[in-house]
Short mmCIF file of N, CA and C in Angstrom, two decimals:
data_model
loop_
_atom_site.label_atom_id
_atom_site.label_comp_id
_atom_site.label_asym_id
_atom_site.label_seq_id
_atom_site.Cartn_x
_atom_site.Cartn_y
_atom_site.Cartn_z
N UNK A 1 31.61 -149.42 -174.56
CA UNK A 1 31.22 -150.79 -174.76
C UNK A 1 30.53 -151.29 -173.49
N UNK A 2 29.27 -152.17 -173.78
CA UNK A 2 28.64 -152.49 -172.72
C UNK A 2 29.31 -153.75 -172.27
N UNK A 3 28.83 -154.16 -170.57
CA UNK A 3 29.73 -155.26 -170.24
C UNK A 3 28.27 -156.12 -169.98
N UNK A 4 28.78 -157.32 -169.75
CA UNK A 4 27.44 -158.29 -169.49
C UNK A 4 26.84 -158.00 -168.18
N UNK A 5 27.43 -157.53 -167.58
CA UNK A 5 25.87 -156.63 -166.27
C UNK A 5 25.27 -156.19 -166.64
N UNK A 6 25.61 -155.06 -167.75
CA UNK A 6 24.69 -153.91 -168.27
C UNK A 6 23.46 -154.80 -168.69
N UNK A 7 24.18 -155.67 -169.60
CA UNK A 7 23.40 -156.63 -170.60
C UNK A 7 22.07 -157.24 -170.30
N UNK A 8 22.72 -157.88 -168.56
CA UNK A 8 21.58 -158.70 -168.08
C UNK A 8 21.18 -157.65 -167.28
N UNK A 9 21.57 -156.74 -166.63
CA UNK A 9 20.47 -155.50 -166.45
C UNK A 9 19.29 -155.13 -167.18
N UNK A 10 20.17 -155.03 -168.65
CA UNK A 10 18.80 -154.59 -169.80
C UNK A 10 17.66 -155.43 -169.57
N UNK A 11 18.52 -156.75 -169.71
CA UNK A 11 17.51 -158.45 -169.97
C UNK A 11 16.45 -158.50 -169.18
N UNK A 12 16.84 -157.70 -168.00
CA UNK A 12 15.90 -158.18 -166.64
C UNK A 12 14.84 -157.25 -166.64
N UNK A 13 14.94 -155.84 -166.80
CA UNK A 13 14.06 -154.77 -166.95
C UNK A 13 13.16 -155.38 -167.90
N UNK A 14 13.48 -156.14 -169.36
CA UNK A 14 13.02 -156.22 -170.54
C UNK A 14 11.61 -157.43 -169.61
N UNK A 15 12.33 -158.81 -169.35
CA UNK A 15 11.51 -159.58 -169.01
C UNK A 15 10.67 -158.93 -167.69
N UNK A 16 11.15 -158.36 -167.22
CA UNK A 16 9.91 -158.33 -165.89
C UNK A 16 8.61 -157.19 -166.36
N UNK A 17 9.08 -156.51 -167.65
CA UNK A 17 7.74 -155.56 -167.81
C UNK A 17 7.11 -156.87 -169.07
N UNK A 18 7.91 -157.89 -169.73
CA UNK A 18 7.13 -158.64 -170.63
C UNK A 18 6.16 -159.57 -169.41
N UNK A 19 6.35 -160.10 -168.52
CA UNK A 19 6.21 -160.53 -167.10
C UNK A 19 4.61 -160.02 -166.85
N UNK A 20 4.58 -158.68 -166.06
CA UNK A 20 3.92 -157.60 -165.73
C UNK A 20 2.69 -157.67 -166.88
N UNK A 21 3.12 -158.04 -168.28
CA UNK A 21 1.99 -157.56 -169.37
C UNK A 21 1.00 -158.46 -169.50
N UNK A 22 1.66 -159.63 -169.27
CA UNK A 22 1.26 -160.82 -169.54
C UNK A 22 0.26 -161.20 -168.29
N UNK A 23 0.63 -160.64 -167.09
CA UNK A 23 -0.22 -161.29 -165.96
C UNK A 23 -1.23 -159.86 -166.07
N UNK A 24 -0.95 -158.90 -166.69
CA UNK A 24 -2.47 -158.02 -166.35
C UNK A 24 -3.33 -158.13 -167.91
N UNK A 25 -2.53 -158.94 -168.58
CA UNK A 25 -3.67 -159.21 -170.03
C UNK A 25 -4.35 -160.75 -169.30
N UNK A 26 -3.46 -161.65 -168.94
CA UNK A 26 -4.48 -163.09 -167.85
C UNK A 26 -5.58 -162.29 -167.33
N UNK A 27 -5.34 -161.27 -166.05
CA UNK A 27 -6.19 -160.96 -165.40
C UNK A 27 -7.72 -160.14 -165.66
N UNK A 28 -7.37 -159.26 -167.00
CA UNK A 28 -8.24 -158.85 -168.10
C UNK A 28 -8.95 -160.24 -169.01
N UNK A 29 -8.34 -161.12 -168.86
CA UNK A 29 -9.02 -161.84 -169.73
C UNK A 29 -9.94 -162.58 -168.51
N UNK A 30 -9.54 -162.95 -167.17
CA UNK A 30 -10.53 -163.65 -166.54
C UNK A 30 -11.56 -162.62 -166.13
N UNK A 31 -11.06 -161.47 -165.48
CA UNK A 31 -12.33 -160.27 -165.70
C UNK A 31 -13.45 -160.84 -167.09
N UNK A 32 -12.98 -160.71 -168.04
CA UNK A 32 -14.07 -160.78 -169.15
C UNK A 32 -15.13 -162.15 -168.76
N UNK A 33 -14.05 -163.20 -168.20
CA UNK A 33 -14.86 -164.60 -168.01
C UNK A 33 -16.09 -164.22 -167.14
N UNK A 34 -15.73 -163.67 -166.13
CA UNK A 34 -16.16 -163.54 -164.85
C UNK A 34 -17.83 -163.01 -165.28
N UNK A 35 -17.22 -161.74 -165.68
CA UNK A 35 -18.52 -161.09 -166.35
C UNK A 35 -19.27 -161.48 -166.91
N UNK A 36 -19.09 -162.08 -167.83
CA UNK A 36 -20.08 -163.02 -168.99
C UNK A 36 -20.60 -164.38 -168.04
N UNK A 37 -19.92 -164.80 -167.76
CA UNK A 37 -20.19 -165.94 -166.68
C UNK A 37 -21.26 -165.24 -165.75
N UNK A 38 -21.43 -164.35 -165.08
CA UNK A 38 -22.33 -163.51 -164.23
C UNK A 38 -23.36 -163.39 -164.74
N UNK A 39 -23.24 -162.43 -166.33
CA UNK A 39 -24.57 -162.15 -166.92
C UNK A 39 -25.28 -163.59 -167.01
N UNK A 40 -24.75 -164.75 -167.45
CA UNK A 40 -25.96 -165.92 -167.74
C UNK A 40 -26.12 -166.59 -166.60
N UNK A 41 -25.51 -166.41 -165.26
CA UNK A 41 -26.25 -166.65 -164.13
C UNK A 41 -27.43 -166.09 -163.60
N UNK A 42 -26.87 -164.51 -163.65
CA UNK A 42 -28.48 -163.82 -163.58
C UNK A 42 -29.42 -164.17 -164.43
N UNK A 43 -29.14 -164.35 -165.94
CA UNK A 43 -30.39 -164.65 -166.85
C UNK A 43 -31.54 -165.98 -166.72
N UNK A 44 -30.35 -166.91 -166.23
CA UNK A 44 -30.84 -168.42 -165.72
C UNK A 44 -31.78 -168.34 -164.04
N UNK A 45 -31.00 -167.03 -163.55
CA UNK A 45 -32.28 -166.35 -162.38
C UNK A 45 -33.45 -166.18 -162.46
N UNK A 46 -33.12 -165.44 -163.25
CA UNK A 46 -34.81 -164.67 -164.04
C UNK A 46 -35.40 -165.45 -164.80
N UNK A 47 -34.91 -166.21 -165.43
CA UNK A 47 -35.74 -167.61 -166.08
C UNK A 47 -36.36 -168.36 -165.37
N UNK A 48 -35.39 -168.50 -164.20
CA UNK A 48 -36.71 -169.25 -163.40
C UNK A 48 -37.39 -169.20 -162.39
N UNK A 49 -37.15 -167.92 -162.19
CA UNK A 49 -38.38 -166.70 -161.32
C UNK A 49 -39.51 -166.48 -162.32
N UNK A 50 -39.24 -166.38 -163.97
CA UNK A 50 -40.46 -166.11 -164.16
C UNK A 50 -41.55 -168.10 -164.62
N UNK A 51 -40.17 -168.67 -165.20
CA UNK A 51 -41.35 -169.97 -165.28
C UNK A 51 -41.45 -170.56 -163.68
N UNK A 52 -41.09 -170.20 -162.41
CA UNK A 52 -41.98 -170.36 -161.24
C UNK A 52 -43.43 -169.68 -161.42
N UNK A 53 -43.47 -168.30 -161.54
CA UNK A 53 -44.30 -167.52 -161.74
C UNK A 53 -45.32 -168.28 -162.48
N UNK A 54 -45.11 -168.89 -163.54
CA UNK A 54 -46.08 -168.92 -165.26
C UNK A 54 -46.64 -170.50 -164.74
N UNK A 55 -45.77 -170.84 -164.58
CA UNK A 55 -46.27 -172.70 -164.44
C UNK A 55 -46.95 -172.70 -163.37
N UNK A 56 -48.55 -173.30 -163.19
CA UNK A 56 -48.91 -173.86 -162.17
C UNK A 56 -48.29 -175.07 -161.10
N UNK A 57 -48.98 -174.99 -160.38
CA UNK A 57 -47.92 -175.92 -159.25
C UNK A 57 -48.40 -177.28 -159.34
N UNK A 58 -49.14 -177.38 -160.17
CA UNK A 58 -50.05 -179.05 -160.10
C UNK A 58 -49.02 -179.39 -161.19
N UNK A 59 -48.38 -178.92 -162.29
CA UNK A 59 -47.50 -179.19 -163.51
C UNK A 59 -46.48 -179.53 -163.20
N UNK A 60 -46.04 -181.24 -162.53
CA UNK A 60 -44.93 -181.32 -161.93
C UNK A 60 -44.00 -181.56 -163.36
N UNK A 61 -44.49 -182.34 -164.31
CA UNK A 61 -43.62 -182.39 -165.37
C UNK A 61 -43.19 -181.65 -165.90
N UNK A 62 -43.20 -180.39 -165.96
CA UNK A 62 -43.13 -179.32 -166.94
C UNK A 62 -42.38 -178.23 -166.05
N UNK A 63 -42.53 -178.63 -164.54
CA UNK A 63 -41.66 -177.91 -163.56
C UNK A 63 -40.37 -178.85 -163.79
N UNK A 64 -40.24 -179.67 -164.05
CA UNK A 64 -39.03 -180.71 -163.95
C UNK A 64 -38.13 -180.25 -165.02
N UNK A 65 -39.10 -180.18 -166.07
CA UNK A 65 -37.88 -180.33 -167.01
C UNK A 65 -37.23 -178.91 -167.34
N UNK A 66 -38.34 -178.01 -166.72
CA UNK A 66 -37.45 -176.59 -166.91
C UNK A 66 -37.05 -176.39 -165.95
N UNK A 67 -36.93 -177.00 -164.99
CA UNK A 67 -36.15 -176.67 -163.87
C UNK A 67 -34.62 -177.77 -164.39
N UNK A 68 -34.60 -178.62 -165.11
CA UNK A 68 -33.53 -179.59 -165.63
C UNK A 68 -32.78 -178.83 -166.65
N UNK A 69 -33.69 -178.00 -167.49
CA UNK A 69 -33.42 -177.22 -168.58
C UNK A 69 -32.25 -175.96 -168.21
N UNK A 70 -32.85 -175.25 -167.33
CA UNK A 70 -32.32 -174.07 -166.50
C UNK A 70 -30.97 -174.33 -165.81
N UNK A 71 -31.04 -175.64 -165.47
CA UNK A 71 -29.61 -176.37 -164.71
C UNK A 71 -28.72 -176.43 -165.38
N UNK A 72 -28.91 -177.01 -166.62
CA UNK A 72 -27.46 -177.21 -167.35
C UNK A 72 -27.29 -176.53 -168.33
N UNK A 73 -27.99 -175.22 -168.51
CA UNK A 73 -27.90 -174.21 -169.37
C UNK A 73 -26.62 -173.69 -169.43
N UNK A 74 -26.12 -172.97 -168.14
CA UNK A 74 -24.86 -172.55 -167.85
C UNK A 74 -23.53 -173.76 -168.31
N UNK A 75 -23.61 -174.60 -168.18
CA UNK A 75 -22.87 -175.65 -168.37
C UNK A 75 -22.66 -175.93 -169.98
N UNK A 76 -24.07 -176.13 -170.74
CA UNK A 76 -24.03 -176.31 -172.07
C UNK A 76 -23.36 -174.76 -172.86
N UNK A 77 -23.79 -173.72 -172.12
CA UNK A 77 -23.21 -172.66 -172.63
C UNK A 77 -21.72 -172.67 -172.98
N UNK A 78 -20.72 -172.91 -171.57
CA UNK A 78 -19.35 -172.79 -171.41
C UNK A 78 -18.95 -174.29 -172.32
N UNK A 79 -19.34 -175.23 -172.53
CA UNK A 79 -18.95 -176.27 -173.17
C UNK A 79 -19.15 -175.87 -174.41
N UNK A 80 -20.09 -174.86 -175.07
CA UNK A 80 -19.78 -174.10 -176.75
C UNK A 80 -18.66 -173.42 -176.87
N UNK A 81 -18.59 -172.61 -175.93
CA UNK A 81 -17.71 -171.50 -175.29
C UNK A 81 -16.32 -171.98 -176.25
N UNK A 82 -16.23 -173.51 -175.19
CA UNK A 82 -14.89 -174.22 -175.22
C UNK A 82 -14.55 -174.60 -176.56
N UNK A 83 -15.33 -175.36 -177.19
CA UNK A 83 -15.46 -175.94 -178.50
C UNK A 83 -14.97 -174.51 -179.84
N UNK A 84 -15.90 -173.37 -179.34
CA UNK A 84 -15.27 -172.12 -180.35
C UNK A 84 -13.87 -172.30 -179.86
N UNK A 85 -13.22 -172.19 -178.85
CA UNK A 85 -11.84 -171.54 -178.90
C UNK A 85 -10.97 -172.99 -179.87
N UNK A 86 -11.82 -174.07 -179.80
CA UNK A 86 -10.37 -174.88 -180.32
C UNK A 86 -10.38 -174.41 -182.40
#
């Protein structure tokens, strides 16, 4: 017959690997953020390396607004992001 040491022995082994699972599935899941978050920084890079490139420099309006455009891209992205999870 087991005595209640054993018991909360078991208990404790049980929670610290449920513990352990839970903080390396968090840490897998912000990995994933991280990443995806990265790729549309670089993309919002290259977007506007190439409309620097394409737009003349006399086109201040059209530099504005894709340069306004490009800004809150990342932002409008993660605010869909948010809206899917609810």
């Amino acid at each position: 017959m087991k005595t209640g040491r054993e018991y909360l022995s078991n208990l404790s082994i049980l929670l610290s690997l449920l513990l352990v699972l839970g903080t390396n599935m968090a840490h897998a899941c912000n990995y994933e953020d991280r990443k995806v978050w990265g790729i549309r920084a670089s993309q919002c890079r290259g977007l506007a390396m190439e409309m620097n490139a394409l737009l003349p420099r006399k086109v201040k309006s059209s530099r504005r607004y894709f340069a306004a455009f490009i800004y809150n891209f990342p932002s409008a992205v993660l605010m869909e992001s948010m809206e899917q999870l609810r």
